Amino acid sequence: MRLYTEMKETVVRRLTTFPKVAMILGSGLGYLTEQFEEPLAIDYREIPGFPTATVEGHSGRLVFGTFQGLPVVAMEGRFHFYEGHRIEDVSSPIYLFKELGVSNLLITNASGGINRSFSPGDIVAVTDIINFGFRNPLRGENDRRYGPRFPDMSEIIDFAWLKVLKSRLEKAKIDLKEGTYCWTLGPSYETPAEIRAFEFFGADLVGMSTVPEVIAARHCGIKLLVLSCVTNMASGILKEKLTHADVVKTANRIRPKFTAVVQHAVESIKETEQ
Ligand SMILES: O=P(O)(O)O[C@@H]1C[C@H](O)[C@@H](CO)O1
């Protein structure tokens, strides 16, 4: 699509190395880019056709650099449908990554825990998704250069990548849970009745992002891993009020653990390629 080529051209003018790995950093998780060597930040407003990030905890920059010895790019802040973006704009960064030659994408988010065995501060590898946002970024004409009209969704993540990550984390004694993420539109948090319904349908986590990005990544064939930070128990479970300030606070509290898990996730890419 012309738009993605234009985005790429603008970005490429500033780059010396093309990224191999891309990351989307969820609410309060943008601090990860502090670990990048030789960082280069490009404001979303400089990229033609790129939406702007409006949510607190999402600073709105693409940060390039080296992380664990690999060339990477991270979105400090993502686009949510509830911000008023068109659904195809929410997923547009994925196609920019594809144009840049990215092979592996790590999507992260903050979420509410529905599964009672989860606690705030847990990190969960998302192994499946439920689209209760009822929007699909592939609606409209299909651009066959990126992928098929009807992409398969039977395995949303790269399980070989997850397997290596799990074995590394086990050795490092870092806990990683697994679960299904359910997307709701937001921006209001869910009601307790909605959470009971999502639980009935098999959801372990609830959040307001990620699913459009996953669909786009599957469409264009980028290897994917999804890590969710449980920032709170979902509505009604603990009888407490939910606030975005608390979401960002918990994401910050687990900074060392989250950073370590992402380091292992990127190291794992090297092992899956051996
Ligand atoms: O971008 P993510 O999914 O990490 O952010 C979550 C969902 C909402 O945007 C916000 C609610 O607190 O955090």
PDB file of C-alpha atoms and ligand atoms in Angstrom:
ATOM      1  CA  MET A   1       0.000   0.000   0.000  1.00  0.00           C
ATOM      2  CA  ARG A   2       1.322   3.438  -0.955  1.00  0.00           C
ATOM      3  CA  LEU A   3       0.863   4.825   2.532  1.00  0.00           C
ATOM      4  CA  TYR A   4       3.133   2.265   4.179  1.00  0.00           C
ATOM      5  CA  THR A   5       5.805   2.831   1.524  1.00  0.00           C
ATOM      6  CA  GLU A   6       5.687   6.562   2.282  1.00  0.00           C
ATOM      7  CA  MET A   7       5.967   5.916   6.015  1.00  0.00           C
ATOM      8  CA  LYS A   8       8.930   3.655   5.350  1.00  0.00           C
ATOM      9  CA  GLU A   9      10.711   6.211   3.170  1.00  0.00           C
ATOM     10  CA  THR A  10      10.466   8.879   5.876  1.00  0.00           C
ATOM     11  CA  VAL A  11      11.801   6.539   8.551  1.00  0.00           C
ATOM     12  CA  VAL A  12      14.533   4.991   6.432  1.00  0.00           C
ATOM     13  CA  ARG A  13      16.098   8.387   5.737  1.00  0.00           C
ATOM     14  CA  ARG A  14      17.040   8.531   9.438  1.00  0.00           C
ATOM     15  CA  LEU A  15      18.281   4.942   9.818  1.00  0.00           C
ATOM     16  CA  THR A  16      21.690   3.372   9.473  1.00  0.00           C
ATOM     17  CA  THR A  17      20.523  -0.169  10.320  1.00  0.00           C
ATOM     18  CA  PHE A  18      17.194  -1.842   9.584  1.00  0.00           C
ATOM     19  CA  PRO A  19      15.466  -3.369  12.640  1.00  0.00           C
ATOM     20  CA  LYS A  20      15.023  -7.105  12.904  1.00  0.00           C
ATOM     21  CA  VAL A  21      12.812  -7.069  15.979  1.00  0.00           C
ATOM     22  CA  ALA A  22       9.872  -4.742  16.708  1.00  0.00           C
ATOM     23  CA  MET A  23       8.152  -4.174  20.032  1.00  0.00           C
ATOM     24  CA  ILE A  24       4.902  -2.478  20.915  1.00  0.00           C
ATOM     25  CA  LEU A  25       5.109  -1.221  24.488  1.00  0.00           C
ATOM     26  CA  GLY A  26       1.829  -1.103  26.395  1.00  0.00           C
ATOM     27  CA  SER A  27       0.554   1.282  29.064  1.00  0.00           C
ATOM     28  CA  GLY A  28       3.335   2.266  31.467  1.00  0.00           C
ATOM     29  CA  LEU A  29       5.856  -0.083  29.806  1.00  0.00           C
ATOM     30  CA  GLY A  30       7.622   2.481  27.595  1.00  0.00           C
ATOM     31  CA  TYR A  31      10.613   2.546  29.970  1.00  0.00           C
ATOM     32  CA  LEU A  32      12.046  -0.457  28.149  1.00  0.00           C
ATOM     33  CA  THR A  33      13.613   1.758  25.477  1.00  0.00           C
ATOM     34  CA  GLU A  34      15.985   3.133  28.172  1.00  0.00           C
ATOM     35  CA  GLN A  35      17.842  -0.165  27.695  1.00  0.00           C
ATOM     36  CA  PHE A  36      18.509   0.491  24.001  1.00  0.00           C
ATOM     37  CA  GLU A  37      22.050   1.304  22.889  1.00  0.00           C
ATOM     38  CA  GLU A  38      22.465   4.192  20.451  1.00  0.00           C
ATOM     39  CA  PRO A  39      18.771   5.106  20.552  1.00  0.00           C
ATOM     40  CA  LEU A  40      17.214   7.155  17.783  1.00  0.00           C
ATOM     41  CA  ALA A  41      13.699   8.458  18.439  1.00  0.00           C
ATOM     42  CA  ILE A  42      11.278   9.527  15.742  1.00  0.00           C
ATOM     43  CA  ASP A  43       8.110  11.331  16.824  1.00  0.00           C
ATOM     44  CA  TYR A  44       4.941   9.800  15.353  1.00  0.00           C
ATOM     45  CA  ARG A  45       4.026  13.278  14.078  1.00  0.00           C
ATOM     46  CA  GLU A  46       7.033  13.187  11.739  1.00  0.00           C
ATOM     47  CA  ILE A  47       5.755  10.073   9.931  1.00  0.00           C
ATOM     48  CA  PRO A  48       3.189  10.804   7.177  1.00  0.00           C
ATOM     49  CA  GLY A  49      -0.098   9.004   7.737  1.00  0.00           C
ATOM     50  CA  PHE A  50       0.947   7.718  11.161  1.00  0.00           C
ATOM     51  CA  PRO A  51      -1.696   8.338  13.860  1.00  0.00           C
ATOM     52  CA  THR A  52      -0.808  10.151  17.088  1.00  0.00           C
ATOM     53  CA  ALA A  53      -0.820   8.562  20.547  1.00  0.00           C
ATOM     54  CA  THR A  54      -3.109  10.330  23.021  1.00  0.00           C
ATOM     55  CA  VAL A  55      -3.100   8.094  26.089  1.00  0.00           C
ATOM     56  CA  GLU A  56      -1.133   8.804  29.276  1.00  0.00           C
ATOM     57  CA  GLY A  57       1.783   6.368  29.543  1.00  0.00           C
ATOM     58  CA  HIS A  58       2.117   6.240  25.708  1.00  0.00           C
ATOM     59  CA  SER A  59       4.657   8.867  24.694  1.00  0.00           C
ATOM     60  CA  GLY A  60       4.233   8.605  20.902  1.00  0.00           C
ATOM     61  CA  ARG A  61       7.717   7.855  19.591  1.00  0.00           C
ATOM     62  CA  LEU A  62       9.290   5.139  17.494  1.00  0.00           C
ATOM     63  CA  VAL A  63      12.619   4.332  19.109  1.00  0.00           C
ATOM     64  CA  PHE A  64      15.307   2.515  17.119  1.00  0.00           C
ATOM     65  CA  GLY A  65      18.469   1.080  18.647  1.00  0.00           C
ATOM     66  CA  THR A  66      20.326  -2.071  19.619  1.00  0.00           C
ATOM     67  CA  PHE A  67      18.990  -4.367  22.323  1.00  0.00           C
ATOM     68  CA  GLN A  68      20.664  -7.628  23.356  1.00  0.00           C
ATOM     69  CA  GLY A  69      22.897  -7.223  20.313  1.00  0.00           C
ATOM     70  CA  LEU A  70      20.013  -7.076  17.824  1.00  0.00           C
ATOM     71  CA  PRO A  71      18.728  -4.086  15.835  1.00  0.00           C
ATOM     72  CA  VAL A  72      15.290  -3.225  17.221  1.00  0.00           C
ATOM     73  CA  VAL A  73      12.490  -0.707  16.995  1.00  0.00           C
ATOM     74  CA  ALA A  74       9.917  -0.021  19.694  1.00  0.00           C
ATOM     75  CA  MET A  75       6.659   1.863  19.729  1.00  0.00           C
ATOM     76  CA  GLU A  76       6.505   3.895  22.907  1.00  0.00           C
ATOM     77  CA  GLY A  77       2.756   4.047  22.848  1.00  0.00           C
ATOM     78  CA  ARG A  78       0.237   2.334  20.614  1.00  0.00           C
ATOM     79  CA  PHE A  79      -3.015   3.269  18.934  1.00  0.00           C
ATOM     80  CA  HIS A  80      -6.314   2.177  20.442  1.00  0.00           C
ATOM     81  CA  PHE A  81      -9.629   2.107  18.619  1.00  0.00           C
ATOM     82  CA  TYR A  82     -11.256   4.014  21.514  1.00  0.00           C
ATOM     83  CA  GLU A  83      -9.007   7.025  20.780  1.00  0.00           C
ATOM     84  CA  GLY A  84     -11.040   7.530  17.625  1.00  0.00           C
ATOM     85  CA  HIS A  85      -8.550   6.042  15.166  1.00  0.00           C
ATOM     86  CA  ARG A  86      -9.851   4.034  12.229  1.00  0.00           C
ATOM     87  CA  ILE A  87      -9.362   0.307  12.774  1.00  0.00           C
ATOM     88  CA  GLU A  88      -6.947   0.087   9.833  1.00  0.00           C
ATOM     89  CA  ASP A  89      -4.861   2.876  11.399  1.00  0.00           C
ATOM     90  CA  VAL A  90      -4.669   1.004  14.695  1.00  0.00           C
ATOM     91  CA  SER A  91      -2.833  -1.806  12.903  1.00  0.00           C
ATOM     92  CA  SER A  92      -0.829   0.366  10.458  1.00  0.00           C
ATOM     93  CA  PRO A  93       2.477   0.149  12.436  1.00  0.00           C
ATOM     94  CA  ILE A  94       2.561  -3.598  11.781  1.00  0.00           C
ATOM     95  CA  TYR A  95       2.733  -2.992   8.033  1.00  0.00           C
ATOM     96  CA  LEU A  96       5.414  -0.339   8.522  1.00  0.00           C
ATOM     97  CA  PHE A  97       7.418  -2.976  10.436  1.00  0.00           C
ATOM     98  CA  LYS A  98       6.850  -5.407   7.573  1.00  0.00           C
ATOM     99  CA  GLU A  99       8.100  -2.815   5.079  1.00  0.00           C
ATOM    100  CA  LEU A 100      11.210  -2.300   7.240  1.00  0.00           C
ATOM    101  CA  GLY A 101      11.970  -6.032   7.083  1.00  0.00           C
ATOM    102  CA  VAL A 102      11.125  -6.875  10.716  1.00  0.00           C
ATOM    103  CA  SER A 103      10.953 -10.660  11.246  1.00  0.00           C
ATOM    104  CA  ASN A 104       9.868 -10.830  14.907  1.00  0.00           C
ATOM    105  CA  LEU A 105       7.297  -8.748  16.768  1.00  0.00           C
ATOM    106  CA  LEU A 106       6.860  -8.608  20.523  1.00  0.00           C
ATOM    107  CA  ILE A 107       3.519  -7.104  21.511  1.00  0.00           C
ATOM    108  CA  THR A 108       3.099  -6.060  25.146  1.00  0.00           C
ATOM    109  CA  ASN A 109       0.132  -4.666  27.017  1.00  0.00           C
ATOM    110  CA  ALA A 110      -1.362  -3.930  30.407  1.00  0.00           C
ATOM    111  CA  SER A 111      -4.426  -6.002  31.236  1.00  0.00           C
ATOM    112  CA  GLY A 112      -6.939  -6.932  33.903  1.00  0.00           C
ATOM    113  CA  GLY A 113      -6.634 -10.452  35.273  1.00  0.00           C
ATOM    114  CA  ILE A 114      -9.797 -12.564  35.013  1.00  0.00           C
ATOM    115  CA  ASN A 115      -8.168 -15.901  35.854  1.00  0.00           C
ATOM    116  CA  ARG A 116      -8.211 -16.102  39.688  1.00  0.00           C
ATOM    117  CA  SER A 117      -4.771 -17.738  39.758  1.00  0.00           C
ATOM    118  CA  PHE A 118      -3.250 -14.504  38.375  1.00  0.00           C
ATOM    119  CA  SER A 119      -2.166 -11.559  40.538  1.00  0.00           C
ATOM    120  CA  PRO A 120      -1.330  -7.938  39.757  1.00  0.00           C
ATOM    121  CA  GLY A 121       2.311  -7.836  38.684  1.00  0.00           C
ATOM    122  CA  ASP A 122       2.196 -11.216  36.908  1.00  0.00           C
ATOM    123  CA  ILE A 123       3.474 -11.475  33.340  1.00  0.00           C
ATOM    124  CA  VAL A 124       1.390 -13.666  31.063  1.00  0.00           C
ATOM    125  CA  ALA A 125       2.290 -15.027  27.628  1.00  0.00           C
ATOM    126  CA  VAL A 126      -0.863 -14.618  25.556  1.00  0.00           C
ATOM    127  CA  THR A 127      -1.447 -17.826  23.611  1.00  0.00           C
ATOM    128  CA  ASP A 128      -4.876 -17.035  22.147  1.00  0.00           C
ATOM    129  CA  ILE A 129      -7.239 -14.092  21.738  1.00  0.00           C
ATOM    130  CA  ILE A 130     -10.956 -13.328  21.734  1.00  0.00           C
ATOM    131  CA  ASN A 131     -12.153 -10.458  19.531  1.00  0.00           C
ATOM    132  CA  PHE A 132     -14.931  -8.918  21.637  1.00  0.00           C
ATOM    133  CA  GLY A 133     -14.143  -5.558  20.032  1.00  0.00           C
ATOM    134  CA  PHE A 134     -15.913  -6.994  16.982  1.00  0.00           C
ATOM    135  CA  ARG A 135     -13.715  -4.938  14.626  1.00  0.00           C
ATOM    136  CA  ASN A 136     -11.254  -6.361  12.112  1.00  0.00           C
ATOM    137  CA  PRO A 137      -8.365  -4.319  10.658  1.00  0.00           C
ATOM    138  CA  LEU A 138      -8.464  -6.425   7.473  1.00  0.00           C
ATOM    139  CA  ARG A 139     -11.922  -5.127   6.540  1.00  0.00           C
ATOM    140  CA  GLY A 140     -12.020  -3.713   3.034  1.00  0.00           C
ATOM    141  CA  GLU A 141      -9.944  -4.496  -0.016  1.00  0.00           C
ATOM    142  CA  ASN A 142      -7.141  -6.978   0.657  1.00  0.00           C
ATOM    143  CA  ASP A 143      -3.625  -6.021  -0.405  1.00  0.00           C
ATOM    144  CA  ARG A 144      -2.274  -9.407  -1.506  1.00  0.00           C
ATOM    145  CA  ARG A 145       1.307  -8.194  -1.369  1.00  0.00           C
ATOM    146  CA  TYR A 146       1.009  -8.357   2.437  1.00  0.00           C
ATOM    147  CA  GLY A 147      -1.085 -11.465   2.936  1.00  0.00           C
ATOM    148  CA  PRO A 148      -4.126 -13.558   2.071  1.00  0.00           C
ATOM    149  CA  ARG A 149      -7.765 -12.460   2.134  1.00  0.00           C
ATOM    150  CA  PHE A 150      -8.549 -15.099   4.778  1.00  0.00           C
ATOM    151  CA  PRO A 151      -5.565 -15.493   7.136  1.00  0.00           C
ATOM    152  CA  ASP A 152      -5.408 -18.538   9.377  1.00  0.00           C
ATOM    153  CA  MET A 153      -5.674 -17.698  13.084  1.00  0.00           C
ATOM    154  CA  SER A 154      -5.307 -21.179  14.588  1.00  0.00           C
ATOM    155  CA  GLU A 155      -1.903 -20.317  16.116  1.00  0.00           C
ATOM    156  CA  ILE A 156      -1.599 -16.628  16.815  1.00  0.00           C
ATOM    157  CA  ILE A 157       1.886 -16.689  18.321  1.00  0.00           C
ATOM    158  CA  ASP A 158       5.133 -18.412  17.390  1.00  0.00           C
ATOM    159  CA  PHE A 159       5.091 -21.362  19.796  1.00  0.00           C
ATOM    160  CA  ALA A 160       8.701 -22.291  19.006  1.00  0.00           C
ATOM    161  CA  TRP A 161       9.754 -18.812  20.209  1.00  0.00           C
ATOM    162  CA  LEU A 162       7.628 -19.183  23.351  1.00  0.00           C
ATOM    163  CA  LYS A 163       9.124 -22.621  24.081  1.00  0.00           C
ATOM    164  CA  VAL A 164      12.670 -21.230  24.078  1.00  0.00           C
ATOM    165  CA  LEU A 165      11.583 -18.278  26.220  1.00  0.00           C
ATOM    166  CA  LYS A 166       9.892 -20.558  28.767  1.00  0.00           C
ATOM    167  CA  SER A 167      12.973 -22.721  29.123  1.00  0.00           C
ATOM    168  CA  ARG A 168      15.205 -19.656  29.595  1.00  0.00           C
ATOM    169  CA  LEU A 169      12.835 -18.176  32.208  1.00  0.00           C
ATOM    170  CA  GLU A 170      12.603 -21.473  34.066  1.00  0.00           C
ATOM    171  CA  LYS A 171      16.409 -21.529  34.404  1.00  0.00           C
ATOM    172  CA  ALA A 172      16.376 -17.887  35.526  1.00  0.00           C
ATOM    173  CA  LYS A 173      13.532 -18.683  37.998  1.00  0.00           C
ATOM    174  CA  ILE A 174      11.267 -16.016  36.533  1.00  0.00           C
ATOM    175  CA  ASP A 175       7.580 -16.869  36.556  1.00  0.00           C
ATOM    176  CA  LEU A 176       5.631 -16.680  33.271  1.00  0.00           C
ATOM    177  CA  LYS A 177       1.963 -17.572  33.091  1.00  0.00           C
ATOM    178  CA  GLU A 178      -0.091 -18.324  29.962  1.00  0.00           C
ATOM    179  CA  GLY A 179      -3.587 -17.306  28.990  1.00  0.00           C
ATOM    180  CA  THR A 180      -6.207 -16.049  26.557  1.00  0.00           C
ATOM    181  CA  TYR A 181      -6.627 -12.277  26.093  1.00  0.00           C
ATOM    182  CA  CYS A 182     -10.042 -10.805  25.424  1.00  0.00           C
ATOM    183  CA  TRP A 183     -10.273  -7.445  23.606  1.00  0.00           C
ATOM    184  CA  THR A 184     -12.989  -4.953  24.520  1.00  0.00           C
ATOM    185  CA  LEU A 185     -13.289  -1.520  22.942  1.00  0.00           C
ATOM    186  CA  GLY A 186     -12.984   0.621  26.081  1.00  0.00           C
ATOM    187  CA  PRO A 187     -12.298   3.278  27.149  1.00  0.00           C
ATOM    188  CA  SER A 188     -14.650   2.531  30.049  1.00  0.00           C
ATOM    189  CA  TYR A 189     -13.443  -0.396  32.116  1.00  0.00           C
ATOM    190  CA  GLU A 190     -15.698  -3.436  32.148  1.00  0.00           C
ATOM    191  CA  THR A 191     -18.599  -4.112  34.466  1.00  0.00           C
ATOM    192  CA  PRO A 192     -18.478  -7.136  36.802  1.00  0.00           C
ATOM    193  CA  ALA A 193     -21.217  -8.795  34.720  1.00  0.00           C
ATOM    194  CA  GLU A 194     -19.142  -8.386  31.553  1.00  0.00           C
ATOM    195  CA  ILE A 195     -16.141  -9.946  33.260  1.00  0.00           C
ATOM    196  CA  ARG A 196     -18.261 -12.935  34.361  1.00  0.00           C
ATOM    197  CA  ALA A 197     -19.400 -13.300  30.734  1.00  0.00           C
ATOM    198  CA  PHE A 198     -15.816 -13.124  29.390  1.00  0.00           C
ATOM    199  CA  GLU A 199     -14.729 -15.689  31.976  1.00  0.00           C
ATOM    200  CA  PHE A 200     -17.514 -17.998  30.782  1.00  0.00           C
ATOM    201  CA  PHE A 201     -16.212 -17.607  27.219  1.00  0.00           C
ATOM    202  CA  GLY A 202     -12.691 -18.665  28.258  1.00  0.00           C
ATOM    203  CA  ALA A 203     -10.859 -15.360  28.792  1.00  0.00           C
ATOM    204  CA  ASP A 204      -8.001 -15.145  31.312  1.00  0.00           C
ATOM    205  CA  LEU A 205      -7.204 -11.481  30.660  1.00  0.00           C
ATOM    206  CA  VAL A 206      -9.064  -8.430  29.456  1.00  0.00           C
ATOM    207  CA  GLY A 207      -7.722  -5.348  27.728  1.00  0.00           C
ATOM    208  CA  MET A 208      -8.365  -2.617  25.164  1.00  0.00           C
ATOM    209  CA  SER A 209      -5.659  -3.263  22.583  1.00  0.00           C
ATOM    210  CA  THR A 210      -3.485  -5.956  20.978  1.00  0.00           C
ATOM    211  CA  VAL A 211      -6.088  -7.941  18.996  1.00  0.00           C
ATOM    212  CA  PRO A 212      -6.048  -5.714  15.851  1.00  0.00           C
ATOM    213  CA  GLU A 213      -2.218  -5.818  15.948  1.00  0.00           C
ATOM    214  CA  VAL A 214      -2.216  -9.614  16.275  1.00  0.00           C
ATOM    215  CA  ILE A 215      -4.587  -9.997  13.313  1.00  0.00           C
ATOM    216  CA  ALA A 216      -2.384  -7.728  11.160  1.00  0.00           C
ATOM    217  CA  ALA A 217       0.795  -9.589  12.201  1.00  0.00           C
ATOM    218  CA  ARG A 218      -0.800 -12.918  11.290  1.00  0.00           C
ATOM    219  CA  HIS A 219      -1.969 -11.443   8.000  1.00  0.00           C
ATOM    220  CA  CYS A 220       1.495 -10.338   6.917  1.00  0.00           C
ATOM    221  CA  GLY A 221       3.382 -13.249   8.454  1.00  0.00           C
ATOM    222  CA  ILE A 222       5.547 -11.632  11.138  1.00  0.00           C
ATOM    223  CA  LYS A 223       6.587 -14.022  13.931  1.00  0.00           C
ATOM    224  CA  LEU A 224       4.773 -12.973  17.071  1.00  0.00           C
ATOM    225  CA  LEU A 225       5.001 -13.179  20.841  1.00  0.00           C
ATOM    226  CA  VAL A 226       2.542 -11.378  23.147  1.00  0.00           C
ATOM    227  CA  LEU A 227       3.372 -10.526  26.763  1.00  0.00           C
ATOM    228  CA  SER A 228       0.729  -9.094  29.050  1.00  0.00           C
ATOM    229  CA  CYS A 229       1.365  -7.395  32.369  1.00  0.00           C
ATOM    230  CA  VAL A 230      -1.521  -8.012  34.756  1.00  0.00           C
ATOM    231  CA  THR A 231      -1.832  -4.559  36.282  1.00  0.00           C
ATOM    232  CA  ASN A 232      -5.046  -5.217  38.216  1.00  0.00           C
ATOM    233  CA  MET A 233      -7.649  -7.888  38.767  1.00  0.00           C
ATOM    234  CA  ALA A 234     -10.561  -7.346  36.394  1.00  0.00           C
ATOM    235  CA  SER A 235     -13.679  -5.471  37.452  1.00  0.00           C
ATOM    236  CA  GLY A 236     -15.662  -7.037  40.282  1.00  0.00           C
ATOM    237  CA  ILE A 237     -13.053  -9.614  41.266  1.00  0.00           C
ATOM    238  CA  LEU A 238     -11.500  -7.645  44.134  1.00  0.00           C
ATOM    239  CA  LYS A 239     -14.306  -5.101  44.702  1.00  0.00           C
ATOM    240  CA  GLU A 240     -11.912  -2.246  44.034  1.00  0.00           C
ATOM    241  CA  LYS A 241     -12.221   0.687  41.656  1.00  0.00           C
ATOM    242  CA  LEU A 242     -10.030   0.632  38.558  1.00  0.00           C
ATOM    243  CA  THR A 243      -7.980   3.649  37.488  1.00  0.00           C
ATOM    244  CA  HIS A 244      -5.486   4.159  34.682  1.00  0.00           C
ATOM    245  CA  ALA A 245      -3.087   5.736  37.218  1.00  0.00           C
ATOM    246  CA  ASP A 246      -2.969   2.402  39.082  1.00  0.00           C
ATOM    247  CA  VAL A 247      -2.465   0.529  35.804  1.00  0.00           C
ATOM    248  CA  VAL A 248       0.606   2.648  34.980  1.00  0.00           C
ATOM    249  CA  LYS A 249       1.857   2.362  38.581  1.00  0.00           C
ATOM    250  CA  THR A 250       1.799  -1.450  38.544  1.00  0.00           C
ATOM    251  CA  ALA A 251       3.465  -1.546  35.108  1.00  0.00           C
ATOM    252  CA  ASN A 252       6.230   0.575  36.635  1.00  0.00           C
ATOM    253  CA  ARG A 253       6.474  -1.557  39.782  1.00  0.00           C
ATOM    254  CA  ILE A 254       7.432  -4.664  37.780  1.00  0.00           C
ATOM    255  CA  ARG A 255      10.062  -2.802  35.768  1.00  0.00           C
ATOM    256  CA  PRO A 256      13.021  -5.120  36.631  1.00  0.00           C
ATOM    257  CA  LYS A 257      11.036  -8.323  36.004  1.00  0.00           C
ATOM    258  CA  PHE A 258       9.417  -7.043  32.803  1.00  0.00           C
ATOM    259  CA  THR A 259      12.775  -5.835  31.481  1.00  0.00           C
ATOM    260  CA  ALA A 260      14.345  -9.239  32.233  1.00  0.00           C
ATOM    261  CA  VAL A 261      11.525 -11.120  30.486  1.00  0.00           C
ATOM    262  CA  VAL A 262      11.842  -8.938  27.377  1.00  0.00           C
ATOM    263  CA  GLN A 263      15.621  -9.408  27.400  1.00  0.00           C
ATOM    264  CA  HIS A 264      15.100 -13.189  27.474  1.00  0.00           C
ATOM    265  CA  ALA A 265      12.427 -12.940  24.762  1.00  0.00           C
ATOM    266  CA  VAL A 266      14.836 -11.173  22.420  1.00  0.00           C
ATOM    267  CA  GLU A 267      17.700 -13.536  23.294  1.00  0.00           C
ATOM    268  CA  SER A 268      15.332 -16.432  22.499  1.00  0.00           C
ATOM    269  CA  ILE A 269      15.046 -15.242  18.891  1.00  0.00           C
ATOM    270  CA  LYS A 270      18.732 -16.022  18.374  1.00  0.00           C
ATOM    271  CA  GLU A 271      18.176 -19.572  19.675  1.00  0.00           C
ATOM    272  CA  THR A 272      15.129 -20.248  17.470  1.00  0.00           C
ATOM    273  CA  GLU A 273      17.300 -19.441  14.462  1.00  0.00           C
ATOM    274  CA  GLN A 274      20.122 -21.864  15.287  1.00  0.00           C
TER     275      GLN A 274
HETATM  276  O1  LIG B   1      -2.143  -0.153  25.523  1.00  0.00           O
HETATM  277  P1  LIG B   1      -2.499  -1.088  26.629  1.00  0.00           P
HETATM  278  O2  LIG B   1      -3.371  -2.207  26.180  1.00  0.00           O
HETATM  279  O3  LIG B   1      -1.268  -1.598  27.350  1.00  0.00           O
HETATM  280  O4  LIG B   1      -3.312  -0.198  27.681  1.00  0.00           O
HETATM  281  C1  LIG B   1      -4.306  -0.632  28.592  1.00  0.00           C
HETATM  282  C2  LIG B   1      -5.671  -0.600  27.925  1.00  0.00           C
HETATM  283  C3  LIG B   1      -6.053   0.863  28.016  1.00  0.00           C
HETATM  284  O5  LIG B   1      -5.458   1.582  26.966  1.00  0.00           O
HETATM  285  C4  LIG B   1      -5.465   1.311  29.317  1.00  0.00           C
HETATM  286  C5  LIG B   1      -6.440   1.198  30.437  1.00  0.00           C
HETATM  287  O6  LIG B   1      -5.849   1.476  31.669  1.00  0.00           O
HETATM  288  O7  LIG B   1      -4.348   0.403  29.583  1.00  0.00           O
END
